[in-house]
Amino acid sequence: MLKFTDVHTHYGSIEALKGINIEVNEGEIVTLIGANGAGKTTTLMTMCGLPQASSGTVTFEGEDITKKPTDQIVSNGIAVSPEGRRIFSRMTVYENLQMGAITTDPKYFDEDLERVYKLFPRLQERLDQRGGTLSGGEQQMLAIGRALMARPRMLLLDEPSLGLAPLVVRQIFEIIKEINEKEKMTVFLVEQNAFHALKLAHRGYVLVNGEVTMSGTGEELLASKEVRAAYLEGGH
Amino acid sequence: MSVQNQKLDMLALLKEAGIAALIAAALALPLAGFKTFDLNGTLTVEPRFNHVLIAAVVVFFGRLLISIGQKTFLPPIGQAAGNTAGSIGHIINKNKTLLLVLLLAAAIIFPFSPMANRHSLDLAVYVLIYVMLGWGLNIVVGLAGLLDLGYVAFYAVGAYSYALLATTYDLSFWICLPMAGIFAASFGIILGFPVLRLRGDYLAIVTLGFGEIIRVILLNWYEFTGGPDGIASIPKPSFFGLAEFSKRGKDGLPPFHELMGIEYSSLNKFIFFYFLIMALALITNLFTLRIRKLPVGRAWEALREDETACRSLGINPTNTKLSAFAIGAMFAGFAGSFFATRQGFISPESFTFIESAIILAIVVLGGMGSQVGVVLASLLLVLGPEIFRELAEYRMLAFGGLMVLVMVWKPRGLLSNRAPTIRLHNEDPSEQGAAK
């Protein structure tokens, strides 16, 4: 469904991605793990065309989206829940959800809203509250809910566990699983929290300094010595 | 705060005041310490150290007073004033509809009240022009969050479009008005297209430059704009093409008082102007209120909050900003053509940077994005200087002082609460948030 072929991305003269190959199939949860500065977010942003890849191709459902403008990529079947959540803090929860649906046909709005309410009953309780007054976990729910309002065929999540308490992280990951299983949503998950991400994902890639060093199923990677040493020591 | 801290440490205060006095003396020495005069054709310098001394002494006692004040009586006063302003704002927000109806009713009755005369009507029209410009700029600055320091350029484009179209082609106001809006909007797009990829400060600088460019072009393109001479005898609008406001009527139109069957009064024209600008301003306001509820308006507000998040939702930031810029410019164009027809004479003098600054000050002082705030701020900023006219040059000082006070006590503007565009339950969300 999504395919990175030998993608290089530069920030000025710095090469952030050094030729990566990643594939995400329909219905899968695929995770990309790595340390700070490994290029995880860059991979995700390259897919959205911000910045554009300097060489290599990114295809989505067989269509080359490498050079497309961001708004066209995102409004056509891909939705992003960006790093740091980035909800609109002065707008209410309802308005945030409305914003998520801004590129979709209004006739789906009520149906999509119901779907989001079902996944996140907490959001429904807080519809009139300003985004900025939500707790971290609720903000993350809102960010995911907002992304789902765009009726994507693929959901990109950038560090949904960032700054959340362990209990809340588990909750969020439960919901991601639910979205994947019930809605048949393809999920591409970029995470630092390797343990949770690999436990959840069908397959995973390990990114080190802009290169994919390992890939395999979630269980394989979880069992692998190198991954354990680099990302899981200290226990979770 | 403990009692210990509240005690005044006189020695430290004296020391602080002494340092301030020294700095003042050092600054005053080159600025006021010497006097040059002409002595038999040669330039001579005469020291006048008494001036330096005066400056130092004034600063010494002033600083001492402020320091003591800060520790004793100033904070409570400040807090009280801030709280009062805040609670007034809260009351205004609570009873918004009632207040608006009252305000509107007062505005409609005003021209027929005994208070209406040429001067007061003129002043009211003047205020309303700024209200309209404030509402127009509010779309750009308040909703879309684009800092535009050259808004007056679009106002100028509107004014000159009407003036030139009306004097050259003899077109009526009612045809020129929409055209002036379209011209101003196209200028907004022309300017916006290259510069809207800039953010924040950079955008502000470029718009500032654009404002000046327009003014300089108007000043120097003598054949087209009349340069510094401006354009004179700009025709007045007719009463919707039905009547004229002169005593006899002209161009085959009957005079207004005959059409209405009332007695002739020179005030009629001014009352008409008053209602015309009020209608234009209200259209701007209603348009803004309406568009906030539409996807494009929501996108503007979201863009102000977080541009990256907007991109991730599939919004094209350039087009969205461009639409805000163009629509804001269009309303400035309408206001501009009204200004031209009311004044009957325009020149580049009317479109200097200070106008942009005042309009922006109105929006910021009113609380970015607040429609009622704009009205209050226009009253304060436009009527204030008129009322304090007696104070002559101290007027700007009072004005500046007022702005500083607002910055200290209401740093986010008089009415800074953003109202949600849609409410689903009948609860106050701010209280709900506080209770959490």
XYZ file of C-alpha atoms in Angstrom:
672
model
C 0.000 0.000 0.000
C 2.840 2.352 0.933
C 6.343 1.884 -0.341
C 9.608 3.747 0.195
C 12.213 2.881 -2.434
C 15.768 4.025 -1.760
C 14.639 7.335 -0.291
C 17.243 9.972 0.503
C 16.228 13.173 2.288
C 18.397 16.171 2.986
C 18.064 19.132 5.307
C 20.333 21.549 3.492
C 23.601 19.633 3.167
C 22.830 17.202 5.980
C 21.643 13.828 4.822
C 18.939 12.732 7.239
C 17.760 9.634 5.373
C 20.379 7.582 3.608
C 18.410 5.434 1.219
C 15.677 3.695 3.142
C 13.298 0.996 1.955
C 10.084 0.454 3.834
C 6.882 -1.248 2.839
C 3.506 -1.153 4.512
C 0.791 -3.557 3.368
C -2.913 -3.032 3.638
C -4.398 -3.850 7.047
C -1.046 -3.960 8.792
C 0.354 -2.072 11.722
C 3.947 -1.308 10.862
C 6.201 0.465 13.298
C 9.389 2.386 12.814
C 11.513 2.563 15.924
C 14.792 4.289 16.627
C 16.605 6.617 18.957
C 16.411 10.418 19.003
C 17.613 11.905 15.750
C 17.589 8.609 13.875
C 15.265 10.074 11.225
C 11.926 8.631 12.273
C 9.985 11.848 11.990
C 11.874 12.749 8.833
C 10.713 9.482 7.265
C 7.133 10.325 8.100
C 7.432 13.913 6.943
C 9.137 12.884 3.691
C 6.075 10.862 2.955
C 3.990 14.009 3.429
C 6.314 16.009 1.207
C 7.751 18.192 3.964
C 10.631 18.096 3.081
C 10.484 16.275 -0.233
C 12.830 13.376 -0.837
C 15.946 14.380 -2.741
C 16.053 11.024 -4.496
C 14.153 7.770 -4.452
C 10.394 7.362 -4.622
C 7.486 7.103 -2.236
C 4.385 5.423 -3.616
C 0.950 5.185 -2.067
C -1.478 2.679 -3.565
C 0.773 2.462 -6.590
C 0.781 6.198 -7.202
C 4.036 8.139 -6.995
C 3.554 10.828 -4.342
C 7.187 11.859 -3.950
C 6.805 15.270 -5.561
C 3.217 16.024 -4.715
C 2.342 19.011 -2.520
C 1.546 18.147 1.076
C -2.104 19.094 1.021
C -2.795 16.797 -1.929
C -1.051 13.865 -0.290
C -2.851 14.263 3.008
C -6.260 14.935 1.578
C -6.112 11.764 -0.456
C -6.345 8.836 1.910
C -3.503 9.501 4.332
C -4.055 11.156 7.690
C -1.396 12.235 10.132
C -1.439 12.621 13.871
C 1.666 14.780 14.147
C 4.418 14.631 16.728
C 3.572 16.567 19.867
C -0.145 16.196 19.017
C -0.493 19.762 17.739
C -4.174 20.106 18.440
C -5.682 23.585 18.162
C -5.583 24.590 21.785
C -7.862 27.627 21.622
C -10.520 25.784 19.667
C -13.009 23.414 21.255
C -12.835 19.660 20.900
C -15.744 19.765 18.466
C -14.080 22.450 16.358
C -10.885 20.407 16.313
C -12.833 17.448 14.973
C -14.480 19.700 12.411
C -11.025 20.772 11.302
C -10.084 17.148 10.791
C -12.976 16.759 8.376
C -12.132 19.862 6.406
C -11.101 18.040 3.245
C -13.858 15.425 3.278
C -17.354 15.505 1.909
C -19.670 17.033 4.576
C -22.194 14.225 4.051
C -19.896 11.808 5.913
C -19.403 14.159 8.856
C -22.046 12.787 11.239
C -21.137 9.205 10.518
C -17.426 9.856 11.092
C -18.185 11.771 14.245
C -20.139 8.801 15.618
C -17.202 6.559 14.853
C -14.789 8.817 16.722
C -17.202 9.067 19.668
C -17.364 5.301 19.839
C -13.581 4.990 19.883
C -13.079 7.875 22.295
C -16.090 8.322 24.572
C -13.976 10.752 26.583
C -13.952 13.201 23.711
C -17.716 13.171 23.480
C -17.908 14.181 27.137
C -15.652 17.148 26.494
C -16.934 18.482 23.181
C -17.275 22.109 24.306
C -14.011 22.218 26.136
C -11.043 24.017 24.639
C -8.342 21.706 23.322
C -5.682 23.302 25.482
C -7.503 22.389 28.680
C -7.498 18.646 27.962
C -5.068 16.307 29.664
C -2.154 14.920 27.656
C -3.850 11.599 27.017
C -7.086 13.279 25.942
C -5.142 15.562 23.629
C -3.559 12.518 22.014
C -7.001 10.955 21.626
C -8.169 14.168 20.030
C -5.202 14.210 17.673
C -5.971 10.664 16.551
C -9.697 11.388 16.395
C -9.040 14.474 14.307
C -6.912 12.437 11.907
C -9.667 9.806 11.629
C -12.214 12.484 10.702
C -10.411 12.802 7.368
C -11.583 9.212 6.580
C -8.110 7.993 5.749
C -7.229 4.597 4.349
C -3.950 4.865 6.188
C -3.165 6.448 9.536
C 0.261 7.858 10.330
C 1.039 8.253 14.009
C 4.104 10.148 15.114
C 5.065 9.250 18.687
C 1.596 8.950 20.190
C 3.186 7.973 23.528
C 5.170 11.209 23.826
C 4.966 12.666 27.319
C 2.208 10.354 28.527
C 1.995 8.297 31.695
C 2.590 4.532 31.165
C -1.012 3.715 31.948
C -2.251 6.210 29.388
C 0.248 4.931 26.821
C -1.214 1.461 27.208
C -4.707 2.897 26.728
C -3.707 4.730 23.551
C -2.068 1.615 22.130
C -5.180 -0.409 22.920
C -7.177 2.072 20.887
C -4.725 1.926 17.986
C -5.122 -1.843 18.000
C -8.876 -1.460 18.017
C -8.785 0.943 15.104
C -6.663 -1.503 13.169
C -8.770 -4.549 13.920
C -12.286 -3.129 13.768
C -11.868 -0.503 11.102
C -9.327 -2.448 9.060
C -7.177 0.629 9.161
C -3.577 0.437 7.994
C -1.351 2.076 10.592
C 2.185 3.351 10.258
C 3.490 4.013 13.723
C 6.644 5.962 14.470
C 7.725 5.391 18.042
C 10.512 5.693 20.559
C 8.716 3.463 22.979
C 10.052 0.339 21.280
C 8.547 -2.198 23.641
C 4.935 -1.136 23.255
C 5.304 -0.388 19.577
C 6.813 -3.783 18.735
C 4.290 -5.621 20.870
C 1.487 -3.974 18.974
C 2.872 -4.026 15.447
C 2.704 -6.799 12.918
C 6.043 -5.771 11.498
C 8.745 -3.317 12.461
C 11.765 -1.491 11.117
C 14.692 -0.224 13.171
C 16.166 3.060 12.039
C 19.703 4.062 13.031
C 21.292 7.260 11.734
C 19.073 7.463 8.702
C 19.421 3.828 7.688
C 17.187 0.842 8.257
C 19.390 -1.645 10.101
C 16.855 -4.322 10.899
C 13.376 -5.386 9.999
C 11.068 -8.242 10.829
C 7.868 -9.107 12.607
C 7.214 -7.419 15.918
C 7.951 -10.601 17.862
C 11.193 -11.252 16.020
C 12.457 -7.778 16.739
C 11.348 -7.944 20.351
C 13.311 -11.173 20.754
C 16.386 -9.908 18.917
C 19.435 -9.279 21.041
C 20.492 -6.048 19.351
C 17.092 -4.475 19.736
C 16.906 -5.529 23.358
C 20.349 -4.076 24.036
C 19.792 -0.814 22.217
C 16.167 0.027 22.985
C 14.765 -2.155 25.702
C 17.420 -2.332 28.392
C 16.285 -0.918 31.644
C 12.987 -2.704 31.209
C 9.512 -1.349 30.610
C 5.181 37.414 51.155
C 6.841 37.723 54.541
C 6.892 40.887 56.582
C 10.636 41.055 56.227
C 10.422 41.465 52.470
C 7.776 44.090 52.660
C 9.879 46.379 54.808
C 11.481 49.038 52.746
C 15.204 48.741 52.514
C 15.901 52.458 52.273
C 19.610 52.067 51.666
C 19.131 49.781 48.674
C 16.449 52.067 47.276
C 18.688 55.113 47.612
C 21.489 53.241 45.915
C 19.229 52.207 43.046
C 17.937 55.752 42.642
C 21.500 57.060 42.757
C 22.556 54.734 39.928
C 19.546 55.781 37.879
C 20.428 59.426 38.472
C 23.999 58.818 37.361
C 22.826 57.161 34.162
C 20.439 60.027 33.562
C 23.236 62.530 34.099
C 25.515 60.634 31.705
C 22.780 60.601 29.078
C 21.799 64.203 29.660
C 25.340 65.505 29.348
C 25.653 65.059 25.583
C 21.944 65.596 24.949
C 21.246 68.702 27.023
C 24.543 69.633 28.617
C 25.832 71.902 25.888
C 24.373 74.782 24.021
C 25.736 75.924 20.712
C 25.302 79.479 19.531
C 26.607 81.760 16.905
C 29.176 84.259 18.156
C 30.387 86.632 15.468
C 30.028 84.002 12.783
C 31.794 81.205 14.650
C 30.019 78.342 16.338
C 30.652 78.413 20.066
C 29.755 75.844 22.702
C 28.567 76.866 26.104
C 28.137 74.291 28.813
C 24.927 74.320 30.818
C 25.431 71.830 33.565
C 22.401 73.011 35.467
C 20.230 71.200 32.901
C 22.126 67.989 33.549
C 21.675 68.491 37.262
C 17.950 69.006 36.881
C 17.640 65.790 34.867
C 19.620 63.843 37.448
C 17.585 65.187 40.351
C 14.269 64.495 38.623
C 15.308 60.946 37.780
C 16.621 60.381 41.321
C 13.358 61.281 42.993
C 11.259 59.737 40.267
C 13.045 56.416 40.552
C 12.804 56.550 44.346
C 9.084 57.175 44.145
C 8.514 54.358 41.659
C 10.576 51.917 43.730
C 8.694 52.746 46.898
C 5.435 52.650 44.973
C 6.191 49.234 43.532
C 6.715 47.886 47.023
C 3.686 49.575 48.568
C 0.759 51.050 46.752
C 1.183 50.388 43.012
C 0.556 46.617 42.786
C -2.835 46.720 44.551
C -3.921 49.584 42.320
C -2.712 47.747 39.249
C -4.404 44.574 40.292
C -7.630 46.386 41.061
C -7.586 48.119 37.688
C -6.763 44.863 35.931
C -9.542 43.067 37.752
C -12.044 45.798 36.991
C -11.128 45.708 33.328
C -11.364 41.931 33.432
C -14.757 41.864 35.114
C -16.081 44.517 32.743
C -14.888 42.313 29.912
C -16.593 39.331 31.523
C -19.871 41.229 31.935
C -19.667 42.333 28.323
C -19.080 38.761 27.207
C -21.980 37.478 29.293
C -24.585 39.965 28.119
C -23.296 40.209 24.602
C -26.560 40.073 22.705
C -28.336 42.583 24.903
C -25.379 44.920 24.792
C -25.087 44.663 21.040
C -28.779 45.399 20.533
C -28.533 48.429 22.820
C -25.392 49.638 21.073
C -26.971 49.231 17.674
C -30.189 50.945 18.759
C -28.199 53.846 20.168
C -26.229 54.063 16.939
C -29.420 54.153 14.855
C -31.177 56.737 17.020
C -28.112 58.942 17.351
C -28.420 60.964 14.091
C -32.033 61.910 14.933
C -31.228 62.912 18.485
C -30.557 66.528 19.462
C -26.908 65.552 19.870
C -26.536 65.237 16.122
C -24.869 68.148 14.435
C -22.304 68.437 11.698
C -19.417 68.004 14.046
C -20.714 65.045 16.015
C -21.897 63.255 12.874
C -18.521 63.814 11.254
C -16.814 62.390 14.281
C -19.144 59.395 14.345
C -18.464 58.694 10.677
C -14.760 58.983 11.392
C -15.025 56.422 14.192
C -17.136 54.101 12.049
C -14.553 54.136 9.265
C -12.031 52.857 11.771
C -14.483 50.311 13.110
C -14.921 48.994 9.586
C -11.170 48.973 8.919
C -10.639 47.285 12.272
C -13.173 44.592 11.394
C -11.585 44.146 8.001
C -8.089 43.835 9.419
C -9.451 41.532 12.099
C -10.006 38.946 9.371
C -6.336 39.074 8.462
C -4.728 39.596 11.861
C -7.318 38.353 14.318
C -8.619 35.299 12.484
C -5.829 34.216 10.171
C -3.054 35.484 12.426
C -1.132 37.248 9.640
C 0.525 40.391 10.915
C -0.201 42.989 8.247
C 1.472 46.357 8.787
C 0.517 47.727 5.390
C -3.251 47.458 5.558
C -3.625 51.114 4.669
C -2.319 50.314 1.176
C -5.567 48.525 0.343
C -7.530 51.384 1.844
C -5.603 53.692 -0.491
C -6.227 51.446 -3.483
C -9.950 51.548 -2.743
C -9.974 55.319 -2.328
C -7.997 55.994 -5.500
C -10.016 53.475 -7.516
C -13.206 55.283 -6.674
C -11.713 58.736 -7.100
C -10.187 57.947 -10.498
C -13.160 55.993 -11.830
C -15.603 58.650 -10.705
C -13.676 61.667 -11.942
C -12.450 60.150 -15.221
C -15.357 57.987 -16.332
C -18.099 59.682 -14.397
C -19.254 56.377 -12.915
C -21.618 56.409 -9.987
C -20.590 55.461 -6.456
C -22.767 52.368 -6.502
C -20.920 50.966 -9.501
C -17.506 51.987 -8.220
C -17.941 50.565 -4.749
C -17.802 46.897 -5.752
C -15.103 47.696 -8.317
C -12.948 49.346 -5.645
C -13.382 46.227 -3.509
C -12.346 44.001 -6.388
C -9.307 46.147 -7.167
C -8.186 46.122 -3.545
C -8.714 42.354 -3.331
C -6.625 41.817 -6.470
C -3.873 43.914 -4.946
C -4.151 41.705 -1.879
C -3.664 38.627 -4.045
C -0.814 40.186 -6.032
C 1.005 41.102 -2.846
C -0.005 37.983 -1.005
C 1.141 35.460 -3.541
C 4.884 36.007 -3.186
C 4.991 37.006 0.479
C 2.613 34.672 2.256
C 5.172 31.919 2.483
C 6.861 34.182 5.004
C 5.867 33.933 8.618
C 5.472 36.306 11.529
C 8.009 39.109 11.656
C 9.129 38.659 8.070
C 5.611 38.985 6.759
C 5.137 42.102 8.885
C 8.211 43.744 7.379
C 7.229 42.966 3.797
C 3.678 44.243 4.276
C 5.104 47.371 5.881
C 7.231 47.853 2.784
C 4.273 47.256 0.489
C 2.250 49.902 2.298
C 4.998 52.417 1.732
C 5.487 51.410 -1.906
C 1.840 52.119 -2.675
C 2.052 55.487 -0.983
C 5.254 56.424 -2.819
C 3.755 55.387 -6.149
C 0.680 57.499 -5.465
C 2.973 60.382 -4.607
C 5.185 60.151 -7.685
C 2.986 58.955 -10.529
C 1.846 62.453 -11.201
C 0.049 61.897 -14.535
C -2.149 59.184 -13.105
C -2.756 60.016 -9.465
C -2.082 63.711 -9.331
C 0.858 63.122 -7.011
C 0.963 65.269 -3.899
C -1.847 67.445 -5.294
C -4.205 64.519 -4.819
C -7.578 64.239 -6.499
C -10.146 66.915 -5.792
C -13.902 67.288 -6.336
C -14.692 63.616 -6.061
C -18.440 63.282 -6.603
C -20.741 62.478 -3.696
C -22.911 59.401 -3.893
C -26.542 59.714 -4.873
C -29.342 58.251 -2.758
C -29.162 54.802 -4.410
C -29.508 56.477 -7.799
C -32.916 57.865 -6.810
C -32.155 61.314 -5.503
C -29.474 63.905 -4.886
C -28.534 65.594 -1.668
C -28.175 69.118 -3.034
C -30.976 71.627 -2.621
C -32.101 71.527 -6.231
C -31.008 68.113 -7.382
C -28.912 67.530 -10.488
C -28.307 65.114 -13.377
C -32.041 64.814 -13.672
C -32.364 63.430 -10.172
C -34.811 65.047 -7.790
C -33.484 66.442 -4.519
C -33.620 64.038 -1.583
C -35.937 66.107 0.612
C -38.523 66.335 -2.122
C -38.377 62.607 -2.767
C -38.937 61.903 0.918
C -41.341 64.763 1.390
C -39.361 66.268 4.239
C -37.903 69.687 4.795
C -34.482 70.461 3.377
C -31.656 70.202 5.837
C -27.946 70.261 5.150
C -27.657 67.506 7.751
C -29.441 65.004 5.506
C -26.276 64.296 3.578
C -24.272 63.677 6.703
C -26.914 61.401 8.145
C -26.835 59.473 4.888
C -23.061 59.136 5.127
C -23.419 57.973 8.681
C -25.845 55.220 7.781
C -23.874 54.282 4.689
C -20.652 53.627 6.605
C -22.604 51.942 9.357
C -24.161 49.577 6.837
C -20.781 48.887 5.250
C -19.236 48.224 8.653
C -22.091 45.937 9.659
C -21.763 44.013 6.418
C -18.091 43.485 7.235
C -19.012 42.304 10.688
C -21.796 39.959 9.619
C -19.583 38.560 6.902
C -16.869 37.805 9.446
C -19.291 36.228 11.907
C -20.738 34.081 9.156
C -17.463 33.001 7.589
C -16.046 31.941 10.942
C -18.615 29.144 10.900
C -17.694 28.001 7.410
C -14.775 25.684 6.665
C -12.653 28.481 5.237
C -13.083 30.619 8.351
C -12.295 27.690 10.574
C -9.221 27.010 8.497
C -8.079 30.620 9.050
C -8.375 30.257 12.770
C -6.661 26.886 12.733
C -3.872 28.397 10.674
C -3.353 31.044 13.309
C -3.145 28.339 15.965
C -0.778 25.951 14.251
C 0.350 25.985 10.639
C 2.063 22.589 10.766
C -1.048 20.928 12.131
C -3.036 22.530 9.324
C -0.734 21.092 6.709
C -1.075 17.676 8.297
C -4.842 17.984 7.868
C -4.538 18.627 4.172
C -5.104 22.368 4.171
C -3.176 24.341 1.591
C -1.787 27.150 3.756
C -0.949 29.465 0.873
C -4.433 29.466 -0.604
C -6.042 29.811 2.795
C -3.874 32.767 3.744
C -4.396 34.311 0.339
C -8.153 34.195 0.740
C -7.904 35.904 4.138
C -5.606 38.532 2.712
C -7.798 39.199 -0.299
C -11.021 39.408 1.691
C -9.450 41.690 4.281
C -8.160 43.881 1.451
C -11.581 43.944 -0.186
C -13.195 45.467 2.901
C -10.383 48.002 3.126
C -11.180 48.852 -0.500
C -14.855 49.445 0.333
C -13.870 51.623 3.272
C -11.434 53.469 1.042
C -14.003 54.365 -1.571
C -16.349 55.550 1.151
C -13.550 57.681 2.554
C -12.909 59.204 -0.881
C -16.528 60.089 -1.482
C -17.005 61.548 1.979
C -13.859 63.663 1.907
C -14.311 64.753 -1.690
C -10.543 65.089 -1.795
C -7.789 62.529 -1.304
C -4.034 62.694 -1.381
C -1.245 60.319 -0.363
C -1.113 62.211 2.943
C -4.157 60.284 4.142
C -2.497 56.897 3.713
C 0.658 57.067 5.768
C 2.037 54.326 7.942
C 0.509 55.793 11.078
C -2.937 54.866 9.704
C -1.903 51.213 9.442
C -0.490 51.430 12.941
C -3.722 52.864 14.354
C -5.861 50.208 12.666
C -3.579 47.480 13.937
C -3.611 49.045 17.408
C -7.407 48.924 17.307
C -7.390 45.218 16.515
C -4.737 44.364 19.085
C -6.196 46.564 21.805
C -9.652 45.138 21.198
C -8.322 41.635 21.713
C -7.354 39.804 18.537
C -10.370 38.377 16.817
C -12.937 40.067 19.051
C -15.563 41.976 17.093
C -16.941 44.007 19.998
C -13.422 44.708 21.152
C -12.755 46.473 17.870
C -15.672 48.849 18.473
C -14.493 49.680 21.991
C -10.919 50.142 20.857
C -11.950 52.412 17.949
C -13.955 54.555 20.329
C -10.974 54.769 22.631
C -8.306 55.313 20.007
C -10.171 57.582 17.607
C -12.414 59.533 19.955
C -9.761 59.718 22.683
C -7.336 61.898 20.740
C -10.248 64.046 19.528
C -11.457 64.644 23.065
C -7.970 65.372 24.354
C -7.326 67.736 21.464
C -7.015 70.574 23.984
C -3.923 68.897 25.330
C -2.254 69.531 21.969
C 1.141 67.849 21.852
C 0.623 65.977 25.120
C -2.109 64.029 23.363
C 0.289 61.478 21.936
C 1.908 61.181 25.341
C -1.441 60.402 26.947
C -2.151 57.992 24.116
C 1.168 56.221 24.637
C 0.637 56.071 28.369
C -2.764 54.506 27.851
C -1.294 51.849 25.578
C 1.364 51.025 28.168
C -1.306 50.613 30.845
C -3.282 48.268 28.627
C -0.138 46.260 27.920
C 0.561 45.942 31.626
C -2.926 45.071 32.786
C -4.677 43.472 29.827
C -1.814 42.169 27.717
C -4.136 40.144 25.490
C -6.476 43.001 24.647
C -9.675 44.325 26.166
C -11.846 41.380 25.165
C -9.535 38.493 24.550
C -11.833 35.505 24.954
C -12.230 33.528 21.804
C -15.858 32.450 21.460
C -16.361 28.976 20.012
C -18.101 29.027 16.642
C -20.512 26.365 17.745
C -21.816 25.299 21.098
C -23.471 21.980 21.668
C -24.511 22.089 25.296
C -25.780 25.042 27.252
C -22.825 25.078 29.567
C -20.145 27.652 29.866
C -17.041 25.905 28.579
C -14.676 28.139 30.515
C -16.288 27.103 33.780
C -16.329 23.517 32.689
C -12.624 23.779 31.986
C -11.921 25.409 35.315
C -13.848 22.760 37.200
C -11.741 20.012 35.751
